[in-house]
Each structure stands twice: as structure tokens, then as C-alpha cells.
mmCIF file of C-alpha atoms in Angstrom:
data_model
loop_
_atom_site.group_PDB
_atom_site.id
_atom_site.type_symbol
_atom_site.label_atom_id
_atom_site.label_comp_id
_atom_site.label_asym_id
_atom_site.label_seq_id
_atom_site.Cartn_x
_atom_site.Cartn_y
_atom_site.Cartn_z
ATOM 1 C CA MET A 6 -21.424 -4.020 9.504
ATOM 2 C CA ASN A 7 -22.791 -3.620 13.477
ATOM 3 C CA LEU A 8 -18.673 -3.889 15.316
ATOM 4 C CA ASP A 9 -20.840 -2.734 18.488
ATOM 5 C CA ARG A 10 -22.090 -4.829 22.013
ATOM 6 C CA ASP A 11 -21.655 -8.334 20.486
ATOM 7 C CA PRO A 12 -19.787 -10.101 23.097
ATOM 8 C CA ALA A 13 -17.912 -12.162 21.169
ATOM 9 C CA LEU A 14 -17.023 -10.238 18.715
ATOM 10 C CA GLU A 15 -15.701 -8.264 22.438
ATOM 11 C CA ALA A 16 -13.631 -11.416 22.775
ATOM 12 C CA PHE A 17 -12.171 -11.274 19.658
ATOM 13 C CA ARG A 18 -11.185 -7.977 20.605
ATOM 14 C CA THR A 19 -9.362 -8.406 23.392
ATOM 15 C CA GLU A 20 -7.490 -11.991 21.895
ATOM 16 C CA VAL A 21 -5.850 -9.766 19.955
ATOM 17 C CA ALA A 22 -5.454 -6.991 21.805
ATOM 18 C CA ALA A 23 -2.912 -8.528 23.756
ATOM 19 C CA PHE A 24 -1.480 -10.066 21.386
ATOM 20 C CA LEU A 25 -0.819 -6.953 20.018
ATOM 21 C CA ASP A 26 0.086 -5.273 22.888
ATOM 22 C CA THR A 27 3.182 -8.254 23.494
ATOM 23 C CA ALA A 28 4.642 -9.994 20.891
ATOM 24 C CA PRO A 29 5.817 -6.306 18.567
ATOM 25 C CA THR A 30 10.027 -6.298 19.469
ATOM 26 C CA ASP A 31 10.807 -2.759 19.847
ATOM 27 C CA ALA A 32 12.309 -2.097 16.807
ATOM 28 C CA ILE A 33 9.775 -3.373 15.878
ATOM 29 C CA ARG A 34 6.994 -0.598 17.768
ATOM 30 C CA GLU A 35 9.674 2.419 17.035
ATOM 31 C CA ALA A 36 9.555 1.304 12.764
ATOM 32 C CA GLY A 37 5.981 2.243 13.650
ATOM 33 C CA ARG A 38 6.060 5.505 15.392
ATOM 34 C CA ARG A 39 8.805 5.715 11.982
ATOM 35 C CA THR A 40 7.277 5.485 9.109
ATOM 36 C CA THR A 41 6.681 8.006 6.794
ATOM 37 C CA SER A 42 4.876 6.365 3.818
ATOM 38 C CA ALA A 43 2.541 3.443 2.894
ATOM 39 C CA PHE A 44 5.304 1.423 2.730
ATOM 40 C CA ALA A 45 6.728 0.456 6.613
ATOM 41 C CA PRO A 46 11.314 0.631 7.188
ATOM 42 C CA PHE A 47 11.346 -2.539 5.588
ATOM 43 C CA ASP A 48 13.088 -4.532 7.359
ATOM 44 C CA GLN A 49 11.135 -4.264 11.060
ATOM 45 C CA ALA A 50 8.285 -4.745 8.335
ATOM 46 C CA MET A 51 9.110 -8.364 7.097
ATOM 47 C CA GLN A 52 9.527 -8.958 10.957
ATOM 48 C CA TRP A 53 6.411 -8.152 11.306
ATOM 49 C CA GLN A 54 5.067 -10.108 9.081
ATOM 50 C CA ARG A 55 7.382 -12.775 10.215
ATOM 51 C CA ILE A 56 5.140 -13.267 13.330
ATOM 52 C CA LEU A 57 1.707 -12.768 12.220
ATOM 53 C CA ASN A 58 2.288 -15.345 9.806
ATOM 54 C CA ASP A 59 3.533 -17.602 12.688
ATOM 55 C CA LYS A 60 0.116 -16.390 14.690
ATOM 56 C CA GLY A 61 -1.929 -17.100 11.163
ATOM 57 C CA TRP A 62 -2.103 -13.509 11.350
ATOM 58 C CA ALA A 63 -0.550 -12.335 8.374
ATOM 59 C CA ALA A 64 -3.112 -11.951 5.485
ATOM 60 C CA PRO A 65 -6.921 -11.256 7.484
ATOM 61 C CA GLY A 66 -8.784 -11.284 4.082
ATOM 62 C CA TRP A 67 -7.375 -14.203 2.263
ATOM 63 C CA PRO A 68 -8.750 -17.425 1.821
ATOM 64 C CA ALA A 69 -7.996 -18.976 4.798
ATOM 65 C CA GLU A 70 -7.329 -22.544 2.435
ATOM 66 C CA TYR A 71 -4.303 -20.474 1.164
ATOM 67 C CA GLY A 72 -3.186 -19.580 4.597
ATOM 68 C CA GLY A 73 -5.586 -16.643 5.450
ATOM 69 C CA THR A 74 -7.810 -16.303 8.610
ATOM 70 C CA GLY A 75 -11.067 -18.107 8.226
ATOM 71 C CA TRP A 76 -11.917 -14.760 9.961
ATOM 72 C CA SER A 77 -15.964 -12.296 9.561
ATOM 73 C CA LEU A 78 -15.948 -8.287 7.921
ATOM 74 C CA GLU A 79 -16.218 -8.353 11.543
ATOM 75 C CA GLN A 80 -13.034 -9.949 12.733
ATOM 76 C CA ARG A 81 -11.409 -9.084 10.194
ATOM 77 C CA TYR A 82 -12.461 -4.020 10.638
ATOM 78 C CA VAL A 83 -11.115 -4.795 14.973
ATOM 79 C CA PHE A 84 -8.170 -6.362 13.811
ATOM 80 C CA SER A 85 -7.521 -3.560 12.110
ATOM 81 C CA GLU A 86 -8.626 -0.869 14.769
ATOM 82 C CA GLU A 87 -6.890 -3.011 17.106
ATOM 83 C CA TYR A 88 -3.720 -2.549 14.761
ATOM 84 C CA ALA A 89 -4.058 0.720 13.669
ATOM 85 C CA ARG A 90 -4.243 2.244 17.435
ATOM 86 C CA ARG A 91 -0.489 0.586 18.627
ATOM 87 C CA ASP A 92 0.543 2.625 16.012
ATOM 88 C CA LEU A 93 2.179 -0.513 14.758
ATOM 89 C CA PRO A 94 3.691 -1.005 11.307
ATOM 90 C CA PRO A 95 1.801 -2.043 8.100
ATOM 91 C CA LEU A 96 3.091 -4.921 6.561
ATOM 92 C CA LEU A 97 4.384 -4.318 3.059
ATOM 93 C CA PRO A 98 1.489 -4.973 1.038
ATOM 94 C CA ASN A 99 2.574 -5.682 -2.591
ATOM 95 C CA GLY A 100 2.463 -10.076 -1.648
ATOM 96 C CA LEU A 101 0.362 -9.808 0.986
ATOM 97 C CA GLN A 102 -2.935 -7.294 -0.551
ATOM 98 C CA MET A 103 -1.750 -7.100 -4.741
ATOM 99 C CA VAL A 104 -0.121 -10.013 -6.958
ATOM 100 C CA GLY A 105 -0.728 -12.687 -3.876
ATOM 101 C CA PRO A 106 -4.269 -12.444 -4.210
ATOM 102 C CA LEU A 107 -4.451 -11.987 -8.023
ATOM 103 C CA ILE A 108 -2.372 -15.079 -7.985
ATOM 104 C CA ILE A 109 -5.374 -16.948 -6.487
ATOM 105 C CA ASP A 110 -7.694 -15.332 -8.282
ATOM 106 C CA LYS A 111 -5.982 -16.336 -12.732
ATOM 107 C CA GLY A 112 -2.374 -17.938 -11.812
ATOM 108 C CA THR A 113 -2.596 -21.339 -12.220
ATOM 109 C CA ASP A 114 -2.050 -24.765 -9.048
ATOM 110 C CA GLU A 115 2.033 -24.704 -10.008
ATOM 111 C CA GLN A 116 2.270 -20.714 -9.389
ATOM 112 C CA LYS A 117 -0.550 -21.079 -6.481
ATOM 113 C CA LYS A 118 1.675 -24.029 -4.976
ATOM 114 C CA ARG A 119 5.396 -21.927 -6.000
ATOM 115 C CA TYR A 120 4.518 -18.267 -4.721
ATOM 116 C CA LEU A 121 1.969 -18.035 -2.297
ATOM 117 C CA PRO A 122 3.920 -19.610 1.246
ATOM 118 C CA GLY A 123 6.939 -17.209 0.176
ATOM 119 C CA ILE A 124 3.804 -14.256 -0.082
ATOM 120 C CA LEU A 125 3.167 -14.581 3.072
ATOM 121 C CA SER A 126 5.696 -15.996 5.729
ATOM 122 C CA GLY A 127 7.258 -12.948 4.231
ATOM 123 C CA ALA A 128 11.045 -15.261 2.575
ATOM 124 C CA ASP A 129 9.503 -12.804 -0.065
ATOM 125 C CA TYR A 130 9.312 -8.736 -0.814
ATOM 126 C CA TRP A 131 7.711 -9.002 -4.780
ATOM 127 C CA THR A 132 7.706 -5.252 -6.489
ATOM 128 C CA GLN A 133 5.805 -4.191 -9.238
ATOM 129 C CA GLY A 134 6.769 -3.220 -13.092
ATOM 130 C CA TYR A 135 4.103 -1.282 -13.909
ATOM 131 C CA SER A 136 4.990 2.259 -15.278
ATOM 132 C CA GLU A 137 7.480 2.907 -17.552
ATOM 133 C CA PRO A 138 9.076 6.473 -18.633
ATOM 134 C CA GLY A 139 6.336 7.523 -21.139
ATOM 135 C CA SER A 140 3.890 5.744 -19.934
ATOM 136 C CA GLY A 141 3.105 6.808 -15.581
ATOM 137 C CA SER A 142 -1.088 7.533 -15.970
ATOM 138 C CA ASP A 143 -1.408 6.798 -19.431
ATOM 139 C CA LEU A 144 -0.287 2.530 -18.937
ATOM 140 C CA ALA A 145 -1.451 1.242 -21.354
ATOM 141 C CA SER A 146 1.361 2.763 -23.890
ATOM 142 C CA LEU A 147 4.391 0.854 -22.140
ATOM 143 C CA ARG A 148 7.306 -0.554 -24.815
ATOM 144 C CA CYS A 149 9.325 -2.926 -22.514
ATOM 145 C CA SER A 150 9.773 -5.161 -24.529
ATOM 146 C CA ALA A 151 9.229 -9.674 -24.223
ATOM 147 C CA VAL A 152 9.492 -11.425 -26.258
ATOM 148 C CA ARG A 153 8.285 -15.487 -27.463
ATOM 149 C CA ASP A 154 12.329 -17.718 -26.939
ATOM 150 C CA GLY A 155 12.245 -21.527 -27.485
ATOM 151 C CA ASP A 156 11.125 -21.498 -22.754
ATOM 152 C CA ASP A 157 11.301 -18.213 -22.226
ATOM 153 C CA TYR A 158 10.345 -14.344 -22.681
ATOM 154 C CA VAL A 159 13.320 -11.954 -23.567
ATOM 155 C CA ILE A 160 13.236 -8.672 -22.457
ATOM 156 C CA ASN A 161 14.120 -5.485 -23.164
ATOM 157 C CA GLY A 162 13.141 -1.500 -21.804
ATOM 158 C CA SER A 163 13.101 -0.506 -18.206
ATOM 159 C CA LYS A 164 10.709 0.287 -15.527
ATOM 160 C CA ILE A 165 10.696 3.072 -13.335
ATOM 161 C CA TRP A 166 8.820 3.925 -9.210
ATOM 162 C CA THR A 167 9.179 -0.044 -9.221
ATOM 163 C CA THR A 168 9.101 0.712 -4.893
ATOM 164 C CA LEU A 169 12.117 -1.420 -3.042
ATOM 165 C CA ALA A 170 13.174 -2.925 -5.809
ATOM 166 C CA HIS A 171 16.706 -3.154 -4.403
ATOM 167 C CA ARG A 172 15.220 -4.774 -0.782
ATOM 168 C CA ALA A 173 13.229 -7.403 -4.249
ATOM 169 C CA ASN A 174 14.213 -10.716 -5.175
ATOM 170 C CA ARG A 175 10.900 -11.242 -6.465
ATOM 171 C CA MET A 176 8.855 -9.044 -9.856
ATOM 172 C CA PHE A 177 5.305 -8.734 -11.094
ATOM 173 C CA MET A 178 5.187 -6.688 -14.232
ATOM 174 C CA LEU A 179 3.640 -6.166 -17.369
ATOM 175 C CA VAL A 180 4.918 -5.547 -20.921
ATOM 176 C CA ARG A 181 4.468 -5.895 -24.045
ATOM 177 C CA THR A 182 4.254 -8.605 -25.947
ATOM 178 C CA SER A 183 2.901 -7.568 -29.827
ATOM 179 C CA THR A 184 2.499 -4.404 -30.855
ATOM 180 C CA ASP A 185 -0.197 -5.318 -33.367
ATOM 181 C CA GLY A 186 -4.216 -3.721 -32.487
ATOM 182 C CA PRO A 187 -4.600 -1.148 -30.017
ATOM 183 C CA LYS A 188 -2.799 -0.531 -27.361
ATOM 184 C CA GLN A 189 -3.605 -2.400 -24.323
ATOM 185 C CA ALA A 190 -4.279 -5.972 -26.341
ATOM 186 C CA GLY A 191 -0.795 -7.034 -26.395
ATOM 187 C CA ILE A 192 0.571 -6.466 -23.108
ATOM 188 C CA THR A 193 1.524 -9.306 -21.005
ATOM 189 C CA PHE A 194 1.730 -10.037 -17.077
ATOM 190 C CA LEU A 195 4.937 -11.514 -15.654
ATOM 191 C CA LEU A 196 6.240 -12.793 -12.314
ATOM 192 C CA LEU A 197 9.365 -12.991 -12.279
ATOM 193 C CA ASP A 198 11.209 -15.627 -9.896
ATOM 194 C CA ARG A 199 14.681 -13.113 -9.668
ATOM 195 C CA VAL A 200 16.011 -9.225 -9.191
ATOM 196 C CA ASP A 201 19.100 -10.070 -10.507
ATOM 197 C CA TYR A 202 18.055 -12.238 -13.297
ATOM 198 C CA PRO A 203 21.672 -11.804 -16.002
ATOM 199 C CA GLY A 204 20.770 -8.406 -17.665
ATOM 200 C CA MET A 205 18.957 -6.816 -15.177
ATOM 201 C CA GLN A 206 19.696 -3.824 -12.393
ATOM 202 C CA ILE A 207 17.872 -1.660 -10.348
ATOM 203 C CA ARG A 208 18.790 1.454 -9.180
ATOM 204 C CA PRO A 209 17.519 3.314 -5.835
ATOM 205 C CA ILE A 210 15.722 6.777 -6.169
ATOM 206 C CA VAL A 211 16.476 9.677 -3.808
ATOM 207 C CA ASN A 212 13.082 11.016 -2.989
ATOM 208 C CA LEU A 213 11.300 14.738 -2.462
ATOM 209 C CA ALA A 214 11.753 13.430 1.819
ATOM 210 C CA GLY A 215 15.556 12.011 1.008
ATOM 211 C CA GLU A 216 14.686 7.885 1.333
ATOM 212 C CA GLU A 217 15.587 5.487 -1.027
ATOM 213 C CA GLU A 218 12.181 3.953 -1.651
ATOM 214 C CA GLN A 219 11.668 4.171 -5.467
ATOM 215 C CA CYS A 220 13.866 3.020 -8.330
ATOM 216 C CA GLU A 221 14.365 2.351 -11.524
ATOM 217 C CA VAL A 222 15.137 -0.830 -13.234
ATOM 218 C CA PHE A 223 16.146 -1.362 -17.283
ATOM 219 C CA PHE A 224 16.204 -4.428 -18.519
ATOM 220 C CA GLU A 225 18.845 -5.897 -21.555
ATOM 221 C CA ASP A 226 18.386 -9.111 -23.123
ATOM 222 C CA VAL A 227 16.964 -10.807 -19.869
ATOM 223 C CA ARG A 228 16.175 -14.436 -20.387
ATOM 224 C CA VAL A 229 13.267 -14.797 -17.284
ATOM 225 C CA PRO A 230 11.075 -18.402 -17.673
ATOM 226 C CA ALA A 231 7.897 -18.121 -19.554
ATOM 227 C CA SER A 232 5.259 -20.171 -17.153
ATOM 228 C CA GLY A 233 5.332 -17.649 -15.122
ATOM 229 C CA ARG A 234 3.070 -16.147 -16.807
ATOM 230 C CA VAL A 235 -0.346 -14.741 -15.545
ATOM 231 C CA GLY A 236 -3.436 -15.968 -18.065
ATOM 232 C CA GLU A 237 -2.749 -15.650 -21.941
ATOM 233 C CA GLU A 238 0.108 -14.052 -23.850
ATOM 234 C CA ASN A 239 -1.525 -9.736 -24.172
ATOM 235 C CA ASP A 240 -4.059 -10.514 -22.217
ATOM 236 C CA GLY A 241 -2.270 -9.342 -19.691
ATOM 237 C CA TRP A 242 -4.556 -5.683 -19.039
ATOM 238 C CA ALA A 243 -7.068 -7.663 -17.589
ATOM 239 C CA ILE A 244 -5.139 -9.684 -15.829
ATOM 240 C CA SER A 245 -3.682 -5.810 -14.684
ATOM 241 C CA LYS A 246 -7.294 -3.985 -13.620
ATOM 242 C CA HIS A 247 -7.652 -7.218 -11.935
ATOM 243 C CA LEU A 248 -4.437 -6.684 -9.670
ATOM 244 C CA LEU A 249 -5.547 -2.694 -10.034
ATOM 245 C CA THR A 250 -8.703 -3.445 -7.988
ATOM 246 C CA TYR A 251 -6.524 -4.637 -4.735
ATOM 247 C CA GLU A 252 -4.423 -2.243 -5.370
ATOM 248 C CA ARG A 253 -6.976 0.611 -5.439
ATOM 249 C CA GLY A 254 -9.266 -0.120 -2.799
ATOM 250 C CA ALA A 255 -8.546 -4.051 -0.852
ATOM 251 C CA SER A 256 -7.396 -2.866 2.309
ATOM 252 C CA VAL A 257 -9.080 -1.098 5.345
ATOM 253 C CA THR A 258 -7.148 1.783 6.237
ATOM 254 C CA ALA A 259 -10.030 4.012 7.609
ATOM 255 C CA PRO A 260 -8.765 3.143 11.388
ATOM 256 C CA ARG A 261 -5.263 4.628 10.816
ATOM 257 C CA MET A 262 -6.381 7.538 8.646
ATOM 258 C CA ARG A 263 -8.505 7.922 12.056
ATOM 259 C CA ARG A 264 -5.484 7.892 14.261
ATOM 260 C CA HIS A 265 -3.876 9.916 12.051
ATOM 261 C CA LEU A 266 -6.472 12.325 13.864
ATOM 262 C CA GLU A 267 -6.566 11.096 17.029
ATOM 263 C CA GLN A 268 -2.572 11.811 17.272
ATOM 264 C CA ILE A 269 -3.319 16.041 15.571
ATOM 265 C CA ARG A 270 -5.974 16.795 17.423
ATOM 266 C CA ALA A 271 -3.468 15.394 20.826
ATOM 267 C CA ALA A 272 -0.105 17.586 19.272
ATOM 268 C CA ALA A 273 -2.632 20.316 18.402
ATOM 269 C CA ARG A 274 -3.725 20.739 22.411
ATOM 270 C CA THR A 275 0.403 21.089 23.474
ATOM 271 C CA VAL A 276 1.062 24.026 20.344
ATOM 272 C CA PRO A 277 0.299 28.167 21.558
ATOM 273 C CA SER A 278 -1.873 29.484 19.430
ATOM 274 C CA PRO A 279 -0.959 33.056 18.587
ATOM 275 C CA TYR A 280 -4.266 34.076 19.051
ATOM 276 C CA GLY A 281 -4.755 33.319 23.274
ATOM 277 C CA GLY A 282 -4.260 29.414 24.439
ATOM 278 C CA ASN A 283 -3.063 26.593 22.709
ATOM 279 C CA LEU A 284 -3.815 25.649 18.460
ATOM 280 C CA ALA A 285 -6.816 23.263 19.547
ATOM 281 C CA ASP A 286 -8.470 25.704 20.637
ATOM 282 C CA ASP A 287 -8.369 27.499 17.319
ATOM 283 C CA PRO A 288 -11.570 28.414 15.553
ATOM 284 C CA VAL A 289 -10.364 27.889 11.694
ATOM 285 C CA PHE A 290 -8.191 24.904 13.621
ATOM 286 C CA GLN A 291 -11.744 23.875 15.050
ATOM 287 C CA ARG A 292 -12.897 24.212 11.277
ATOM 288 C CA ASP A 293 -10.942 22.393 8.396
ATOM 289 C CA LEU A 294 -10.060 19.843 11.243
ATOM 290 C CA GLY A 295 -13.482 18.688 11.807
ATOM 291 C CA GLU A 296 -13.994 18.976 7.506
ATOM 292 C CA VAL A 297 -11.179 16.075 7.307
ATOM 293 C CA ALA A 298 -12.965 14.315 10.058
ATOM 294 C CA ALA A 299 -15.922 14.503 9.072
ATOM 295 C CA ASP A 300 -14.869 12.440 5.743
ATOM 296 C CA VAL A 301 -12.862 10.458 7.381
ATOM 297 C CA ILE A 302 -15.532 9.371 8.873
ATOM 298 C CA SER A 303 -17.895 9.007 4.946
ATOM 299 C CA PHE A 304 -14.594 7.906 4.501
ATOM 300 C CA GLU A 305 -15.077 4.815 7.026
ATOM 301 C CA CYS A 306 -19.041 4.004 5.924
ATOM 302 C CA VAL A 307 -18.030 3.180 2.148
ATOM 303 C CA GLU A 308 -15.210 1.477 3.686
ATOM 304 C CA LYS A 309 -17.915 -0.842 5.261
ATOM 305 C CA LEU A 310 -20.288 -1.577 3.097
ATOM 306 C CA ILE A 311 -17.311 -1.825 0.741
ATOM 307 C CA HIS A 312 -15.171 -4.741 2.949
ATOM 308 C CA SER A 313 -19.237 -5.883 4.136
ATOM 309 C CA GLY A 314 -20.387 -6.524 0.488
ATOM 310 C CA HIS A 315 -22.776 -4.253 -0.203
ATOM 311 C CA PRO A 316 -24.168 -4.722 -4.123
ATOM 312 C CA MET A 317 -21.698 -1.449 -4.766
ATOM 313 C CA ALA A 318 -18.364 -3.510 -3.824
ATOM 314 C CA LYS A 319 -19.435 -5.219 -7.555
ATOM 315 C CA ASP A 320 -19.407 -1.702 -8.790
ATOM 316 C CA PRO A 321 -16.973 -1.001 -11.470
ATOM 317 C CA ALA A 322 -16.510 2.700 -10.311
ATOM 318 C CA THR A 323 -16.133 1.783 -6.588
ATOM 319 C CA PRO A 324 -12.686 1.166 -6.712
ATOM 320 C CA SER A 325 -11.238 4.163 -8.215
ATOM 321 C CA MET A 326 -14.318 6.317 -6.056
ATOM 322 C CA ASN A 327 -11.973 4.460 -3.115
ATOM 323 C CA LYS A 328 -8.564 5.733 -4.337
ATOM 324 C CA VAL A 329 -9.734 9.516 -5.505
ATOM 325 C CA LEU A 330 -11.100 9.832 -1.218
ATOM 326 C CA GLY A 331 -8.463 7.068 0.684
ATOM 327 C CA SER A 332 -5.806 9.880 -1.224
ATOM 328 C CA GLU A 333 -6.840 13.479 -1.015
ATOM 329 C CA ILE A 334 -8.174 12.440 2.709
ATOM 330 C CA THR A 335 -4.838 11.530 3.611
ATOM 331 C CA GLN A 336 -2.877 14.470 1.875
ATOM 332 C CA ARG A 337 -5.159 16.341 3.687
ATOM 333 C CA LEU A 338 -4.048 15.240 7.343
ATOM 334 C CA THR A 339 -0.585 14.564 6.057
ATOM 335 C CA VAL A 340 -0.411 19.382 5.363
ATOM 336 C CA LEU A 341 -2.280 19.199 9.392
ATOM 337 C CA ARG A 342 0.218 17.394 10.798
ATOM 338 C CA THR A 343 2.723 20.206 9.715
ATOM 339 C CA ARG A 344 0.473 23.023 10.879
ATOM 340 C CA VAL A 345 0.630 21.380 14.705
ATOM 341 C CA ALA A 346 4.726 20.080 13.842
ATOM 342 C CA GLY A 347 5.277 24.044 12.519
ATOM 343 C CA VAL A 348 8.795 25.224 12.206
ATOM 344 C CA GLY A 349 9.750 21.295 14.344
ATOM 345 C CA ALA A 350 8.769 19.955 11.009
ATOM 346 C CA VAL A 351 11.355 21.735 9.123
ATOM 347 C CA PRO A 352 14.716 20.457 10.315
ATOM 348 C CA ARG A 353 15.579 17.780 8.217
ATOM 349 C CA GLN A 354 16.087 14.293 9.969
ATOM 350 C CA LEU A 355 17.632 11.558 7.397
ATOM 351 C CA GLU A 356 20.107 10.077 10.493
ATOM 352 C CA ALA A 357 16.777 9.734 13.911
ATOM 353 C CA ILE A 358 14.407 8.256 11.639
ATOM 354 C CA GLU A 359 16.130 5.867 11.069
ATOM 355 C CA VAL A 360 14.787 2.078 13.309
ATOM 356 C CA GLY A 361 17.636 1.352 15.044
ATOM 357 C CA SER A 362 19.633 4.940 15.012
ATOM 358 C CA GLY A 363 19.700 5.552 18.041
ATOM 359 C CA VAL A 364 20.464 9.542 16.818
ATOM 360 C CA GLU A 365 17.372 12.061 19.083
ATOM 361 C CA PRO A 366 14.820 13.319 16.991
ATOM 362 C CA LEU A 367 15.670 17.546 17.338
ATOM 363 C CA GLY A 368 11.410 17.742 18.782
ATOM 364 C CA SER A 369 9.775 15.305 18.831
ATOM 365 C CA GLU A 370 8.226 11.827 16.748
ATOM 366 C CA PHE A 371 5.890 13.821 15.901
ATOM 367 C CA GLU A 372 7.134 16.779 14.213
ATOM 368 C CA LEU A 373 10.091 14.516 13.376
ATOM 369 C CA THR A 374 7.507 12.540 10.835
ATOM 370 C CA ALA A 375 5.985 15.269 10.287
ATOM 371 C CA MET A 376 7.278 16.945 6.852
ATOM 372 C CA PRO A 377 9.082 13.266 5.252
ATOM 373 C CA TRP A 378 4.659 12.347 5.791
ATOM 374 C CA TYR A 379 3.936 15.571 3.809
ATOM 375 C CA LEU A 380 6.569 15.080 0.675
ATOM 376 C CA ASN A 381 5.832 11.612 0.387
ATOM 377 C CA SER A 382 1.499 11.912 0.982
ATOM 378 C CA ARG A 383 2.391 14.347 -2.735
ATOM 379 C CA ALA A 384 2.417 10.747 -4.408
ATOM 380 C CA THR A 385 -0.657 9.459 -3.157
ATOM 381 C CA THR A 386 -2.456 10.867 -5.383
ATOM 382 C CA ILE A 387 -0.406 9.632 -9.320
ATOM 383 C CA TYR A 388 0.644 6.404 -8.029
ATOM 384 C CA ALA A 389 -1.779 3.677 -8.576
ATOM 385 C CA GLY A 390 -3.402 5.734 -11.679
ATOM 386 C CA THR A 391 -3.341 9.224 -10.957
ATOM 387 C CA ASN A 392 -6.918 11.072 -9.330
ATOM 388 C CA GLU A 393 -7.628 13.011 -13.072
ATOM 389 C CA VAL A 394 -7.397 8.790 -14.111
ATOM 390 C CA GLN A 395 -9.457 8.148 -11.633
ATOM 391 C CA ARG A 396 -11.853 9.936 -11.915
ATOM 392 C CA ASP A 397 -12.515 10.338 -15.679
ATOM 393 C CA LEU A 398 -13.746 6.557 -15.031
ATOM 394 C CA VAL A 399 -15.766 6.398 -12.702
ATOM 395 C CA ALA A 400 -17.629 9.243 -15.020
ATOM 396 C CA ARG A 401 -16.979 6.757 -17.638
ATOM 397 C CA THR A 402 -19.183 4.563 -15.934
ATOM 398 C CA LEU A 403 -22.031 6.621 -14.672
ATOM 399 C CA GLY A 404 -22.083 8.253 -18.372
ATOM 400 C CA ARG A 405 -23.278 3.989 -18.980
ATOM 401 C CA ARG A 406 -25.987 4.020 -16.863
#
């Protein structure tokens, strides 16, 4: 993938830059600057998605026949670079990057017709019902049950770590439909049209950063239409693994990592060093920053290979490898960021982080978001399958060769 010295690509970059410079509202730009995890502030992220969808740019990775842009791989990467350069809020991934592509690949024609337009436009937000208390990394041990009764399934049990479930209007989930045979063989994948079915209860969880981003969801004799099943009954393990390939490696993240590096490097030039000069001159800091920068560049090279159709993109070990590398680099970036912010990262300023509050932070926006971003990022090596599990998957794949 070569992004240089291509006049057509440069013209495309100019077009993208012009739109991204003018289309976002002030609130959307503020949401981008106040983003402290993979999930941007909900209202502004969804508003931004609707604007992008009106332009036809909400889902660059989707096939054109389902509302994608039809861009080349190089154009998609240029779009990601210009997007990150402006600190715009990332679009919420559950619909566009996870269940949307899954429905395109595995859904029925009726499911595609019913669900894809709302995912694309931002009318619908889907929360993910995978993890349960006692079934996190060992997802196959999940116990939330669904029993077929006529045209419905009746669900009983609970889910946890369902991101933004309290803001969602739809859910995709895994349920236990059989206890016979291997535990992976009794799981079914369901799409729920609503999250307010009778017997369904959602409770937000306050995270380390003080934000309500995750939820618990409880089911008591909840009847959902069986027409929401993707694939066959008891074939949900294969369906979920297909979705996880999108969750663990389908997005373009290196440009945003580069942007974080730029911000850290710029802020370090303003922080005095106890040894004279500023932190950016400190050789130890330079070493640590350089090591992360080298890994970001390496990750970017891998990401470009994956997205340009290199054979490694089809290697079953690649999504796990990508997840391990991306999550650990993200955590190291947050460590550097808090190190540069220093005591400026200590005050907990939840109101100042809230978009539109008008509350001025005690310090800079860089300092304001440093600690919440650091705390949120502790989960990156746990969610979507812990990194220990991912390393095991990589080892098993390599061991079979």
C-alpha cells in the first residue's frame, strides 16, 4: 500500500480534508477531544455518524451494495489518517464494525433488509451480550439460556460488560440452547429487536474512570422472536468467532495511535524536566517514547499488510496477534500520556469531561483526559478475549503447522 506521490490519491485527500474541516459541529469536535476510550461520547458520536452517512461515508469498509463507499484500500487509509489528524470522535464500533459486517456475511436476506439500514444511519445502536459473571475469557461456559417455544426463544440469565446497553435499542447476544456434548456446541447467536422486552433489566456500572460505560443486563422469561437467530441453532460459537475477527482486527487504528504520539511529544516539550530543559529533552523519556513510536510504526506496517489483502490477512492467527499488539501499544501510550501530564492528571473532573457542560478543566485538555484514558485502557487487554487467551490461540495455530 503506497500512499505517496499519487495525484489521484492526493486529490482524494484534499476532498476528505475539506469535508472533515467543515462538517463536524463544535460539539462533535469537543467530543473527539474528550474521548477517553474506544467509545466516544454517545450522543455526539451518533450525531457524527448520521452526518457521515448523509455523505455516504459512514462505513468505508462495507461492500458498496450495502452502503459502503466503494473506496480503494488506499483511500480508506487516507480517510483514517485525515480523520485521526483532526481528533474527531471514533464512531461506535458495535454496529458498523462488528454486527453489521456479520449480518452482511452470515445474515438472511430478511435480516440484512431489516437491520443494515439502521446500523448504517445511526438510528440503531447495538450492545453486545457476550460475557457473563463467571464466563468472561472462558466464553464457552456461558449459561444464559434460551429455550425455543413456538416462534420465540425464552431467555433467562444475565450478561455483564455490555457496553452502553443503557443507551442501546438493540442487542446481539450468545445464549445457551443445549447442554449436550461439548460446551461450544450448545450456543446460539441472537439479534434482539429491543432492549426493553418485558422481563429485561439493564443496570449501568460505574467504571474506574467514574463513567457509566458498561452495564449488567438481566433476563427473566424474556420472549424474543426466533427470526433474530443468525445461523443454525447451536451453531453460535462459529458465528461468534466470525464476528470476533472483525472485533479484533478489522478497523484501522494506527493513524489514531500516531496522533496520540504527536500529542504526547508536543506536550512533553512544555513540561519542565527536573534535570533541566523539558521532558522532551530527557534521554530516558526519549528512549521510552522512541520504543513506543517504533512499535506504532511496526503495527502500522502490519495493519497495512492486513488491509491490503496480504496472505497474512487470512491467517487465523492474525486477528489475535493484531488484538495483542494493538491493545498493548494503546496501554503504553496511556502510560506515557499520564507521565507527561504528571500531577495535572490527578484531579477527577467528570463534569469538565462531559461534552457541552461548559465546565473549564483545571489544566489543559491533554491533562484532563490523561487519567480517564489510562484507567479505561486497563480493560483493552481483557475485553474481546484476554491477551493471554489470544497468545494461546496464536501458539495453537503456529503449533499446527
